Short mmCIF file of C-alpha atoms and ligand atoms in Angstrom, two decimals:
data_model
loop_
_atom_site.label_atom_id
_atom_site.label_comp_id
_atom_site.label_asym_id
_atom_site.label_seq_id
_atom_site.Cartn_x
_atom_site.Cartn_y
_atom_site.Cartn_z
CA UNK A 21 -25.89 -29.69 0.57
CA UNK A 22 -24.25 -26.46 2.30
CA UNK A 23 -21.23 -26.74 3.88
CA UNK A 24 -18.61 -24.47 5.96
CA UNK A 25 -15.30 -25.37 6.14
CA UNK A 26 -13.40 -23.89 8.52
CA UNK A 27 -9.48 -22.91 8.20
CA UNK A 28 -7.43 -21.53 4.74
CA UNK A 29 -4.66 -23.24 4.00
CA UNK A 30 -3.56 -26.16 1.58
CA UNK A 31 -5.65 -28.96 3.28
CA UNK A 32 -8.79 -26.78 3.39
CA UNK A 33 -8.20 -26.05 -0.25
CA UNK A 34 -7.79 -29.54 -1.58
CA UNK A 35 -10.93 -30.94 0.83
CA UNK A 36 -13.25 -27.87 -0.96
CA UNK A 37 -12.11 -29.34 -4.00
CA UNK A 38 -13.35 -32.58 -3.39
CA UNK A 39 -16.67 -31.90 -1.64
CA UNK A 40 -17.51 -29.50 -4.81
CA UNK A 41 -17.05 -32.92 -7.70
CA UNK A 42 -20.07 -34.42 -5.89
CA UNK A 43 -23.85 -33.32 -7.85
CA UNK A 44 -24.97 -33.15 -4.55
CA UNK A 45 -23.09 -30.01 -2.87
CA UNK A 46 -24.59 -27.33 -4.11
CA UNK A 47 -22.20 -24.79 -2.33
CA UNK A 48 -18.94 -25.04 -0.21
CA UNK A 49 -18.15 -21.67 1.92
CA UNK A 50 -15.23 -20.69 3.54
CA UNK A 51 -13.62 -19.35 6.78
CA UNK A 52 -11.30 -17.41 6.48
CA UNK A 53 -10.12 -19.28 3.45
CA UNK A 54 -7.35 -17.67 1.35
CA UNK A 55 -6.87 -16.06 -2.26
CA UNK A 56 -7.04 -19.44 -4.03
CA UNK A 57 -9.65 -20.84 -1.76
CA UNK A 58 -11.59 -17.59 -2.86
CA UNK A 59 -11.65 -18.93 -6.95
CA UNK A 60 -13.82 -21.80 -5.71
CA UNK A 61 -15.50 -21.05 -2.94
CA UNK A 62 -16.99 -17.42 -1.00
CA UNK A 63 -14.94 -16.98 1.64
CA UNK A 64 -15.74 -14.86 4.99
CA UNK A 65 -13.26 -13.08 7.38
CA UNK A 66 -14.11 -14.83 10.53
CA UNK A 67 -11.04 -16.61 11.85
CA UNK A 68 -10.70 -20.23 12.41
CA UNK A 69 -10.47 -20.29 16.12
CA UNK A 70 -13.54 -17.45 16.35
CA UNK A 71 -15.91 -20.27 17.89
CA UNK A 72 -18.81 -17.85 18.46
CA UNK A 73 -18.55 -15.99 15.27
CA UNK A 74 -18.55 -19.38 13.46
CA UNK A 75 -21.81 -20.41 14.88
CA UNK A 76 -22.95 -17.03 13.61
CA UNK A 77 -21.84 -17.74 10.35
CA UNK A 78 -22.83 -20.98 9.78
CA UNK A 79 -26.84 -19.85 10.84
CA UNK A 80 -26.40 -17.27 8.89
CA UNK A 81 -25.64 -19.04 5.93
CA UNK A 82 -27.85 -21.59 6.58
CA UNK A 83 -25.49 -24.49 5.88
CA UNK A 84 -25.93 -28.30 6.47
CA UNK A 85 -22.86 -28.62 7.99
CA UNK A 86 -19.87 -26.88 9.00
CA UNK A 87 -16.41 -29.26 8.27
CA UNK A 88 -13.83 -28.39 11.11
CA UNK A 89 -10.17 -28.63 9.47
CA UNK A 90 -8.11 -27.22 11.59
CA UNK A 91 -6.73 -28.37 15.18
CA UNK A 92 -6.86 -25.33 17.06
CA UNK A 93 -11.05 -24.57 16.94
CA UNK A 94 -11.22 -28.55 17.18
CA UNK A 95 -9.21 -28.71 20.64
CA UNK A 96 -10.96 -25.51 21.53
CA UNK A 97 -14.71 -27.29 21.55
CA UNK A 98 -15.84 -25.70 18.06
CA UNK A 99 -17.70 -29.00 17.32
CA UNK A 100 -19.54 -29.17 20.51
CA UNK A 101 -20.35 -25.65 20.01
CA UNK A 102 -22.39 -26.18 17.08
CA UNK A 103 -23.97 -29.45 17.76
CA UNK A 104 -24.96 -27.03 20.87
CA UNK A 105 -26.89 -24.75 18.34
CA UNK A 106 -28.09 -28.19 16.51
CA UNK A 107 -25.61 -27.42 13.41
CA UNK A 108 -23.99 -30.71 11.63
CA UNK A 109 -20.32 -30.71 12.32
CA UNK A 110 -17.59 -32.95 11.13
CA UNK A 111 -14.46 -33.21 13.41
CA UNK A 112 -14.62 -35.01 16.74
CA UNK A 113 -15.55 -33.03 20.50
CA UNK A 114 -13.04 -31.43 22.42
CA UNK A 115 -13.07 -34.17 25.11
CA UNK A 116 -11.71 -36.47 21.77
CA UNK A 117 -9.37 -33.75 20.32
CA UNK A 118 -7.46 -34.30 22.90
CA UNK A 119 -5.45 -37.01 21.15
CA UNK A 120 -4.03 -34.48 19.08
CA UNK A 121 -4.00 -30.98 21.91
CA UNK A 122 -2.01 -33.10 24.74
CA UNK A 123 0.73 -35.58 24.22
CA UNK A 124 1.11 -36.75 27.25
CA UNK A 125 -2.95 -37.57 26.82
CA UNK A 126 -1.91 -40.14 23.78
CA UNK A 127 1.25 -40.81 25.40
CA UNK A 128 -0.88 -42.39 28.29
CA UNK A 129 -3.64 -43.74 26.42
CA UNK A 130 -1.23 -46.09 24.15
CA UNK A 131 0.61 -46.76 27.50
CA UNK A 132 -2.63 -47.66 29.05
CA UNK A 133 -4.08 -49.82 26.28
CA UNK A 134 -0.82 -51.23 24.72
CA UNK A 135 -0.70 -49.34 21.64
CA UNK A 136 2.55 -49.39 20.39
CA UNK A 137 5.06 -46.42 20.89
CA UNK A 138 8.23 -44.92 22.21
CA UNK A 139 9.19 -45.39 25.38
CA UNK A 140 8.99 -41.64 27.30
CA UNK A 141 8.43 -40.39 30.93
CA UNK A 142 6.14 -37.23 31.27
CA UNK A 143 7.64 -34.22 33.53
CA UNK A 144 6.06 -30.99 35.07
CA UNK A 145 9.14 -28.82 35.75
CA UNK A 146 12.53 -28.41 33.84
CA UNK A 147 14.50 -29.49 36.65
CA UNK A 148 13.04 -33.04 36.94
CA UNK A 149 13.12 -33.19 33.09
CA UNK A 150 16.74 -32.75 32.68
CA UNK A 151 18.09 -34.61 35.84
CA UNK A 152 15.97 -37.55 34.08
CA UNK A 153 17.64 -36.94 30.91
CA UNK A 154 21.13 -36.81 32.49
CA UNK A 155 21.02 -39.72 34.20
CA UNK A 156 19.47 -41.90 30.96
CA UNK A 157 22.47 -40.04 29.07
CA UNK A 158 21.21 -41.41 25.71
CA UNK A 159 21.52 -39.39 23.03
CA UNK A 160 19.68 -38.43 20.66
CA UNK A 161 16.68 -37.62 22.72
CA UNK A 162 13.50 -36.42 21.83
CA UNK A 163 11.53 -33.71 23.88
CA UNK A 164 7.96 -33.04 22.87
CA UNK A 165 5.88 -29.85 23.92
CA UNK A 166 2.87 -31.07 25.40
CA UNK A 167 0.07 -29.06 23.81
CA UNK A 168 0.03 -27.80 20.49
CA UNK A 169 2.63 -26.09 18.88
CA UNK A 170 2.25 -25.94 15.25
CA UNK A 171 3.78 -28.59 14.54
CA UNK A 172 7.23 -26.86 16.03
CA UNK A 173 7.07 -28.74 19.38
CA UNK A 174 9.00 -31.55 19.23
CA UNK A 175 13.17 -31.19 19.52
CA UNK A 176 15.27 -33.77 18.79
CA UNK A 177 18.45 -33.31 20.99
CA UNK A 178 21.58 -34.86 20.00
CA UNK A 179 23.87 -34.14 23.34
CA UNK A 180 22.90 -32.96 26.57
CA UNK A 181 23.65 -28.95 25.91
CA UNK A 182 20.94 -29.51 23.19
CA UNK A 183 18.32 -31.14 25.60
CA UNK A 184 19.33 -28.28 28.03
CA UNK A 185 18.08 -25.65 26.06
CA UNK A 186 15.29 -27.32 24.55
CA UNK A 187 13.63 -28.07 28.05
CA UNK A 188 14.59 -24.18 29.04
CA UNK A 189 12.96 -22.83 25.59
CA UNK A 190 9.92 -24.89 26.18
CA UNK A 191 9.32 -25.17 30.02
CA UNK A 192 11.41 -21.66 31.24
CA UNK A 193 11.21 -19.33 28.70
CA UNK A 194 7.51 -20.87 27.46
CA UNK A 195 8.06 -20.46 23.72
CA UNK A 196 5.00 -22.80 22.96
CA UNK A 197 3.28 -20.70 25.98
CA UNK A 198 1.27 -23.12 27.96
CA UNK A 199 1.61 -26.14 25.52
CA UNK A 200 5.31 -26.39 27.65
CA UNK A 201 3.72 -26.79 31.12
CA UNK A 202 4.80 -30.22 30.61
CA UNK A 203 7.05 -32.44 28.53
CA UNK A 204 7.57 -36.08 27.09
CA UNK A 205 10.65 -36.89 26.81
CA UNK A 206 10.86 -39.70 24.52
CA UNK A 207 13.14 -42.62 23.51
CA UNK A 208 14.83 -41.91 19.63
CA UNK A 209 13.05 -44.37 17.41
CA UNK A 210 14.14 -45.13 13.93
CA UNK A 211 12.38 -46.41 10.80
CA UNK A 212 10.35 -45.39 7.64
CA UNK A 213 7.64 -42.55 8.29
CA UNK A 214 4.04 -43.29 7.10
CA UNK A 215 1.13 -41.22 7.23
CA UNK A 216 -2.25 -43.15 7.90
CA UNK A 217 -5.41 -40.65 7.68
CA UNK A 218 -8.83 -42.85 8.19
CA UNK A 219 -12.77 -41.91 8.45
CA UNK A 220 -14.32 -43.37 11.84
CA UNK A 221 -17.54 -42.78 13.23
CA UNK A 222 -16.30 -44.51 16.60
CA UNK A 223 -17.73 -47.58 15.12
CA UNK A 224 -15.88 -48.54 12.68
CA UNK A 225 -12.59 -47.34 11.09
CA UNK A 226 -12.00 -47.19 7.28
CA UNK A 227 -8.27 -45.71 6.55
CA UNK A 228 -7.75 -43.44 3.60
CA UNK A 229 -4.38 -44.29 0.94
CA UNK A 230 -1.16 -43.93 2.94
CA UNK A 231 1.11 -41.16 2.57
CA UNK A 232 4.83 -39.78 3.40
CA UNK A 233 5.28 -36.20 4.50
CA UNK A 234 8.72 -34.72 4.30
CA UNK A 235 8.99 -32.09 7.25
CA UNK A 236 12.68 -30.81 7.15
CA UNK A 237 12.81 -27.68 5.16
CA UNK A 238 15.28 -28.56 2.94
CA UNK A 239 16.68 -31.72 0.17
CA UNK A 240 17.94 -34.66 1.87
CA UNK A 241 16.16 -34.23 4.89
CA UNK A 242 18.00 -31.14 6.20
CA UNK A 243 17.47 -28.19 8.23
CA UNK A 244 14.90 -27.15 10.19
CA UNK A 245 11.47 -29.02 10.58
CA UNK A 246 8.43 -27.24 9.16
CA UNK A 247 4.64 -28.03 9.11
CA UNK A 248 5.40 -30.17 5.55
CA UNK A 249 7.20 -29.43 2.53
CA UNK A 250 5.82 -32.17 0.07
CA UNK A 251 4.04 -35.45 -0.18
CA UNK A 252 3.38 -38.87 -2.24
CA UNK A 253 0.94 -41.20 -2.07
CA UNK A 254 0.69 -44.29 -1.55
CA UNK A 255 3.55 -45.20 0.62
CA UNK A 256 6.12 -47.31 -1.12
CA UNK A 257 6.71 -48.49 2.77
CA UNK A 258 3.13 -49.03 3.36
CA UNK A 259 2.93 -53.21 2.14
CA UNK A 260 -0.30 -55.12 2.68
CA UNK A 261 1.47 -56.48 5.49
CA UNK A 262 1.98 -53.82 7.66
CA UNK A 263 -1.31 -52.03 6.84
CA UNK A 264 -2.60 -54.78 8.47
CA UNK A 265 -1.14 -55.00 11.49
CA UNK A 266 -1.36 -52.09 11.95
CA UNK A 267 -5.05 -52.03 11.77
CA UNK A 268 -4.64 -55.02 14.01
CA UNK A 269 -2.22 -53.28 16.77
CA UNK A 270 -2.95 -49.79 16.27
CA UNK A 271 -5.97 -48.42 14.56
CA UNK A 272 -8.71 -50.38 15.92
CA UNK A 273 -7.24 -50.18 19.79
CA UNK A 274 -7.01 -46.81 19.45
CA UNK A 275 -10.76 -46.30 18.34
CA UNK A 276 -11.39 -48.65 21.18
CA UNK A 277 -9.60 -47.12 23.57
CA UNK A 278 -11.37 -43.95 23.03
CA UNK A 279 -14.38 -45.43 24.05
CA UNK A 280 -13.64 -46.50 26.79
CA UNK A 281 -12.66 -43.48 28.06
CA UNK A 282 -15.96 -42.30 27.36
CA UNK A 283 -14.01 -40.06 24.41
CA UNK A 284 -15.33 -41.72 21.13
CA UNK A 285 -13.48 -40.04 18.60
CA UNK A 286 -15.55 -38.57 15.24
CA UNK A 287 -13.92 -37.44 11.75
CA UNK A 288 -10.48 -38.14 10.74
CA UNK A 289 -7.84 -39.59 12.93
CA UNK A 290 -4.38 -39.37 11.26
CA UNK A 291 -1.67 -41.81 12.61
CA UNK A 292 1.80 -41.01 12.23
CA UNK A 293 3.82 -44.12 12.28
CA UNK A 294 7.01 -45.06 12.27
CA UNK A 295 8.06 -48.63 10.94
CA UNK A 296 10.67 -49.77 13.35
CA UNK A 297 12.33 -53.03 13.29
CA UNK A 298 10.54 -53.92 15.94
CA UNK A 299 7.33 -52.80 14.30
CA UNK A 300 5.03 -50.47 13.56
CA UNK A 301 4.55 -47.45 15.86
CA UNK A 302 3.01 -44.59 16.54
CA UNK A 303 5.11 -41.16 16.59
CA UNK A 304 1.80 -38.97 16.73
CA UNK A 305 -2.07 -38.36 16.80
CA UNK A 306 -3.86 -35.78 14.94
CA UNK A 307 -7.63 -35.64 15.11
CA UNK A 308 -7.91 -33.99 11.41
CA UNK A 309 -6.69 -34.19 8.33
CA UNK A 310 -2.93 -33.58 7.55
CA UNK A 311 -1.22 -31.02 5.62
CA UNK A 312 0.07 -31.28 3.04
CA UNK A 313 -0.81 -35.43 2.96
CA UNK A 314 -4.25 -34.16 2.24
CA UNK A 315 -3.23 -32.91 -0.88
CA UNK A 316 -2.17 -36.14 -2.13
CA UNK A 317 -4.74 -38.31 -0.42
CA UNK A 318 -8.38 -36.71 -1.50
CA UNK A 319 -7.25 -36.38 -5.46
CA UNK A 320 -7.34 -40.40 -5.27
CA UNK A 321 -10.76 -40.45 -3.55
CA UNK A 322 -13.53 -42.11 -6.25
CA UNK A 323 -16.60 -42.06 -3.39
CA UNK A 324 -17.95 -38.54 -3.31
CA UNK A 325 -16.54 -37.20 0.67
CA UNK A 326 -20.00 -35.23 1.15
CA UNK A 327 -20.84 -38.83 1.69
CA UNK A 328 -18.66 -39.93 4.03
CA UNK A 329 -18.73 -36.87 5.63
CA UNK A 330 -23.04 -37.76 6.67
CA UNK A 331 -21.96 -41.00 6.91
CA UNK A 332 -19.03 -40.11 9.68
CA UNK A 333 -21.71 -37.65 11.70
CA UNK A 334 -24.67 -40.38 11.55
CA UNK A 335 -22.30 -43.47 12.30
CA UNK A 336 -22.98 -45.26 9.56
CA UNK A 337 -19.37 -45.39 8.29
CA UNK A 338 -19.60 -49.02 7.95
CA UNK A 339 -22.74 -49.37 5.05
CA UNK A 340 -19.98 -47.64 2.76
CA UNK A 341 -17.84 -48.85 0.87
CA UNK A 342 -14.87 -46.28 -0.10
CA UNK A 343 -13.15 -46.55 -3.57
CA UNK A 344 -9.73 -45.39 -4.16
CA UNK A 345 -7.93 -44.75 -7.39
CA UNK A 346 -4.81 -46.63 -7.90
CA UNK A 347 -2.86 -43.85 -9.70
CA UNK A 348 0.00 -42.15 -7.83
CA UNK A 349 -0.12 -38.14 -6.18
CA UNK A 350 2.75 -35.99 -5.45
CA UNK A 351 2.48 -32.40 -4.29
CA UNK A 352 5.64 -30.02 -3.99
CA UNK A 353 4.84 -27.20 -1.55
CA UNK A 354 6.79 -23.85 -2.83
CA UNK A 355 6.98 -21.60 0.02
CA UNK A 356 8.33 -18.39 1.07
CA UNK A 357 12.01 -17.21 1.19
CA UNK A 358 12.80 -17.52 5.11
CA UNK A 359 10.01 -19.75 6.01
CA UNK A 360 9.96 -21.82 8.62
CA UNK A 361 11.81 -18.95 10.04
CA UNK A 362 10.20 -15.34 9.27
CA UNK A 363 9.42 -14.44 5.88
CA UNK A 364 7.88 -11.43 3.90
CA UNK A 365 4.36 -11.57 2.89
CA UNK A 366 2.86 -9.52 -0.01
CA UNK A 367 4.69 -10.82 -3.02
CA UNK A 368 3.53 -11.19 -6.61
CA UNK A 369 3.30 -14.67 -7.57
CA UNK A 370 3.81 -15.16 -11.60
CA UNK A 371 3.00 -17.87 -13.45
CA UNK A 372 -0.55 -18.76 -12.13
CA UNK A 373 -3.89 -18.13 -14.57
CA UNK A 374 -7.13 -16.22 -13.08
CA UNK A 375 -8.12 -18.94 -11.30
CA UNK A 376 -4.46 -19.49 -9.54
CA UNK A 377 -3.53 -22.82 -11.50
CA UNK A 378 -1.32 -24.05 -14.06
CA UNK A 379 -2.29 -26.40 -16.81
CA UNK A 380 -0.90 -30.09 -15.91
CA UNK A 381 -1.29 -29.72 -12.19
CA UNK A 382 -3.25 -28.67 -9.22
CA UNK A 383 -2.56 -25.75 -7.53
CA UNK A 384 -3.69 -26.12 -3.57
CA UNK A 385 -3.43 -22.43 -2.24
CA UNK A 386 -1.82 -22.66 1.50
CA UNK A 387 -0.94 -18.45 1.79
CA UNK A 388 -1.80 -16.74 -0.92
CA UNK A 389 -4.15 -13.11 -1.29
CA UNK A 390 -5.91 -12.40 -3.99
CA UNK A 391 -5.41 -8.18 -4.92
CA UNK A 392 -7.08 -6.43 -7.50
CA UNK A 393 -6.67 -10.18 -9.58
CA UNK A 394 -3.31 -10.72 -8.79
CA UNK A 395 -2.47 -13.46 -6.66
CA UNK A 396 0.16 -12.51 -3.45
CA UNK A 397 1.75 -14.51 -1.00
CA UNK A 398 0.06 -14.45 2.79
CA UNK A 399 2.06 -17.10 4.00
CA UNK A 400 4.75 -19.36 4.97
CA UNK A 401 3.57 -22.31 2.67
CA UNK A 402 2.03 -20.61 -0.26
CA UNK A 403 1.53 -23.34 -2.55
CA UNK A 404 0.71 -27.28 -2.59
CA UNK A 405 1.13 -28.26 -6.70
CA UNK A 406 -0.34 -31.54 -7.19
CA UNK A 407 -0.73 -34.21 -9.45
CA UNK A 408 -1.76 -37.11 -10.26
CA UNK A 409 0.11 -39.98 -12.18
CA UNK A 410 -0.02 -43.45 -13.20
CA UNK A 411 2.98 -43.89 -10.97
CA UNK A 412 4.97 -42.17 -8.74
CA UNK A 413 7.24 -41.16 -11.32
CA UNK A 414 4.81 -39.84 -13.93
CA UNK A 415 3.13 -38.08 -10.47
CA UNK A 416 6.30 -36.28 -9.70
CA UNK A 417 7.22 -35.36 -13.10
CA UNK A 418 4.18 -33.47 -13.68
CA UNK A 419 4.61 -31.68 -10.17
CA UNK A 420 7.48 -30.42 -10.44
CA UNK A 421 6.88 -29.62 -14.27
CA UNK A 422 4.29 -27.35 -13.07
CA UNK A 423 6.43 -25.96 -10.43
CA UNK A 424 8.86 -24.77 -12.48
CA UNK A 425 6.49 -22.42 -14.08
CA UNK A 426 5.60 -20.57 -11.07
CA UNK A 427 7.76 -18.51 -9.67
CA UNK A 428 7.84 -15.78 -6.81
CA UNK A 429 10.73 -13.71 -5.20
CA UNK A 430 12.73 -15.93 -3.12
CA UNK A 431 10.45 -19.29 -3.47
CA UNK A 432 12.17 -22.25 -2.10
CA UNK A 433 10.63 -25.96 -2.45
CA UNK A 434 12.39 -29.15 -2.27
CA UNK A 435 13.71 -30.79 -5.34
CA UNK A 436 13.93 -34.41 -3.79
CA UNK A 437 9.91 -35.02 -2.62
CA UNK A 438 9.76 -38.43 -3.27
CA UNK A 439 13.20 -39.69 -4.16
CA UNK A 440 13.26 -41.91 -0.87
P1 AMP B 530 5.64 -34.93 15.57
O1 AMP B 530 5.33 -33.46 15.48
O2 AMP B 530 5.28 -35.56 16.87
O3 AMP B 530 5.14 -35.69 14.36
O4 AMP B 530 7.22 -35.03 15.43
C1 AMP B 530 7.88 -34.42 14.36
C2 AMP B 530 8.91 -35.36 13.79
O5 AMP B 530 9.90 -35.66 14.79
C3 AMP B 530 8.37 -36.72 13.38
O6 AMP B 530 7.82 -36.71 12.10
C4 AMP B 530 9.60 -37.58 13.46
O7 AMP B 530 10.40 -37.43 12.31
C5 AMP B 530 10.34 -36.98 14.63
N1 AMP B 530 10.11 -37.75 15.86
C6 AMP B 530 9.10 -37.58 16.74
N2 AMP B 530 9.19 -38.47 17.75
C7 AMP B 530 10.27 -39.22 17.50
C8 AMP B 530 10.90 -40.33 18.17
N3 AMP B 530 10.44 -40.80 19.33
N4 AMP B 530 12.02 -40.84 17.61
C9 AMP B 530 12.51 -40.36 16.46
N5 AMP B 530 11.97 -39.34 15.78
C10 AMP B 530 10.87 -38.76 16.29
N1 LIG B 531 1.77 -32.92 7.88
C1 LIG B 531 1.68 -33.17 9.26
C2 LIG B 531 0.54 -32.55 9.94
O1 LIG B 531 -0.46 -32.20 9.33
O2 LIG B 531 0.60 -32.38 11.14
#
């Protein structure tokens, strides 16, 4: 087998990884891929959201199928475009992506079919927004950016002057340009976060280990959010229990209710969740993998993905059976000094061998060049270090063992990924 993937960051990185352990791929390109990405796999400059240049690509190289990562080329129909040309694609259709590209789309959808969720009210203009929120006058409220916004959308207000500007930043001043043509504004729900990721074919659904992201930027949950600054899996939330009902009240109506709007949904739906005391419920959609729960997910994978990966495009999802190790991942992403704000790129990063790993751990490259042999950052998130451990513990110990042996001019990372 041949495959594409599309994108270059940490998730693309770690999924390469784990297509290449299977006999059976005998090559794994990339686009545009990334300086680490570029150790394991041949990497070409066409960019992620470059639908007809990827089609191009993928013909030319003659691949079996083309794995779309990201969300951007996934909203924007790449899929359909190569099924189109006849070209195997994982990743669902546009018409399905949508789950992800609108939130007032999913907001609907659970609405419609019962899925559980915050309560929220979708608005078209600023003024309606905030005269809504004035007259709830519960605080804190949450204000989500309808389209996508990586991962940067979503403001939680704690009084009204906050809500004020965050409607006026999205809906006036268009930060998220036309993602803020309309908002949710969204009841403040409280509870453990879990990350679900799961393989369906529209058929069946088979989710992967759970995971726990940790957005803010820095320990204890502070600052500002970012697009993920560590992970563990499994869950220590995630009991037999709530997986499932969950699968019960939320996975398999969702599936459902994709199919009955005539959008059956392909590839790998991630479910945010929040466990409220009322329940589990669902904070977000994303019709891909997430990053960096990626990271931390595929190391425990024992079924080789190029196989679930024919099985997800053929819908025969349900004559597998997927194994899972039981030991424990952890990545700790070291980014750049400034990010999620701006940040310098072009940096020396020490402590890495020629292949841009450290002995102990696994180095997932997010932003990172490779120069003349020396590895550079390119990137907010530079690097996902990974590993794997008996238990959480022995997981995070050899994470952040590694860590400490890389270094780069003003690296931050969390020191608490984990801890909770
Ligand atoms: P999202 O990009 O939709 O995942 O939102 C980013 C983060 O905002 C989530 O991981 C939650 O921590 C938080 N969040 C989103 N919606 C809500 C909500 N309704 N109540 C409380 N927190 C929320
Ligand atoms: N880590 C969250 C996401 O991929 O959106």
């Amino acid at each position: 087998m041949k495959i594409l993937m599309v994108g270059g960051g940490g998730r693309e990185h770690a999924l390469i990884r784990k297509l290449l352990e299977s006999e059976k791929v005998e090559k794994v390109y990339c686009a545009p891929g990334n300086g680490g990405i570029s150790c394991d796999a041949q990497c070409f400059s066409v960019g992620a959201t470059d639908i007809d240049g990827m089609v191009s690509l993928a013909k030319e190289l003659k691949v079996d199928c083309v794995f779309v990562a990201p969300d951007d080329p996934l909203a924007a129909g790449m899929v359909d475009a190569m099924e189109k040309e006849g070209i195997r694609a994982f990743g669902p259709r546009a018409n399905a992506a949508i789950i992800e590209s609108s939130k007032v789309f999913s907001k609907n959808l659970m609405k419609k079919y019962s899925i559980p969720t915050a309560g929220y009210e979708v608005f078209e203009n600023s003024k309606d927004a905030l005269s809504y929120i004035k007259e709830q006058n519960k605080y804190p409220v949450v204000i989500k950016a309808d389209g996508l916004a990586l991962g940067k959308g979503v403001i939680i207000a704690q009084n009204e002057a906050e809500a004020e500007d965050a409607v006026h930043t999205i809906m006036d001043d268009k930060k998220f340009g036309a993602s803020g043509n309309k908002v949710v504004i969204e009841e403040f729900i409280t509870g453990p976060e879990v990350s679900v990721l799961a393989f369906t074919d529209g058929k069946c659904v088979k989710p992967m280990v759970s995971s726990m992201d940790h957005k803010r930027a820095y320990d204890g949950d502070k600052g500002p959010n970012t697009g993920g600054m560590g992970t563990i899996s499994p869950n220590p939330y995630y009991t037999p229990e709530i997986a499932d009902r969950c699968m019960k009240e939320i996975f398999l109506p969702t599936i459902e209710a994709m199919n009955k709007e005539g959008r059956t949904f392909k590839g790998c739906l991630y479910f945010g969740l929040m466990l409220t005391a009322d329940g589990p419920k669902v904070i977000e959609y994303n019709a891909r993998f997430g990053d960096p729960e990626t990271q931390v997910v595929l190391p425990r994978l024992k079924t080789p993905l190029c196989d679930i990966v024919d099985a997800v495009i053929d819908e025969k999802l349900s004559d597998l059976d997927i194994q899972w190790s039981d030991e424990a991942c952890a990545c700790v992403v070291m980014a750049s000094g400034g990010y999620p704000g701006s940040y310098p790129k072009g940096i020396e990063i020490k402590g890495l061998d020629s292949k841009g790993q450290v002995e102990g751990a696994c180095v997932f490259h997010a932003g990172t060049a490779l120069e003349d042999g020396v590895f550079k950052t390119a990137g907010g998130r530079v690097l996902g270090v990974t590993a794997l451990g008996t238990d959480l513990k022995e997981a995070l110990k050899k994470a952040y063992a590694a860590v400490e042996k890389i270094t780069f001019e003003g690296a931050h990372y969390r020191t608490d990924i984990g801890n909770k």
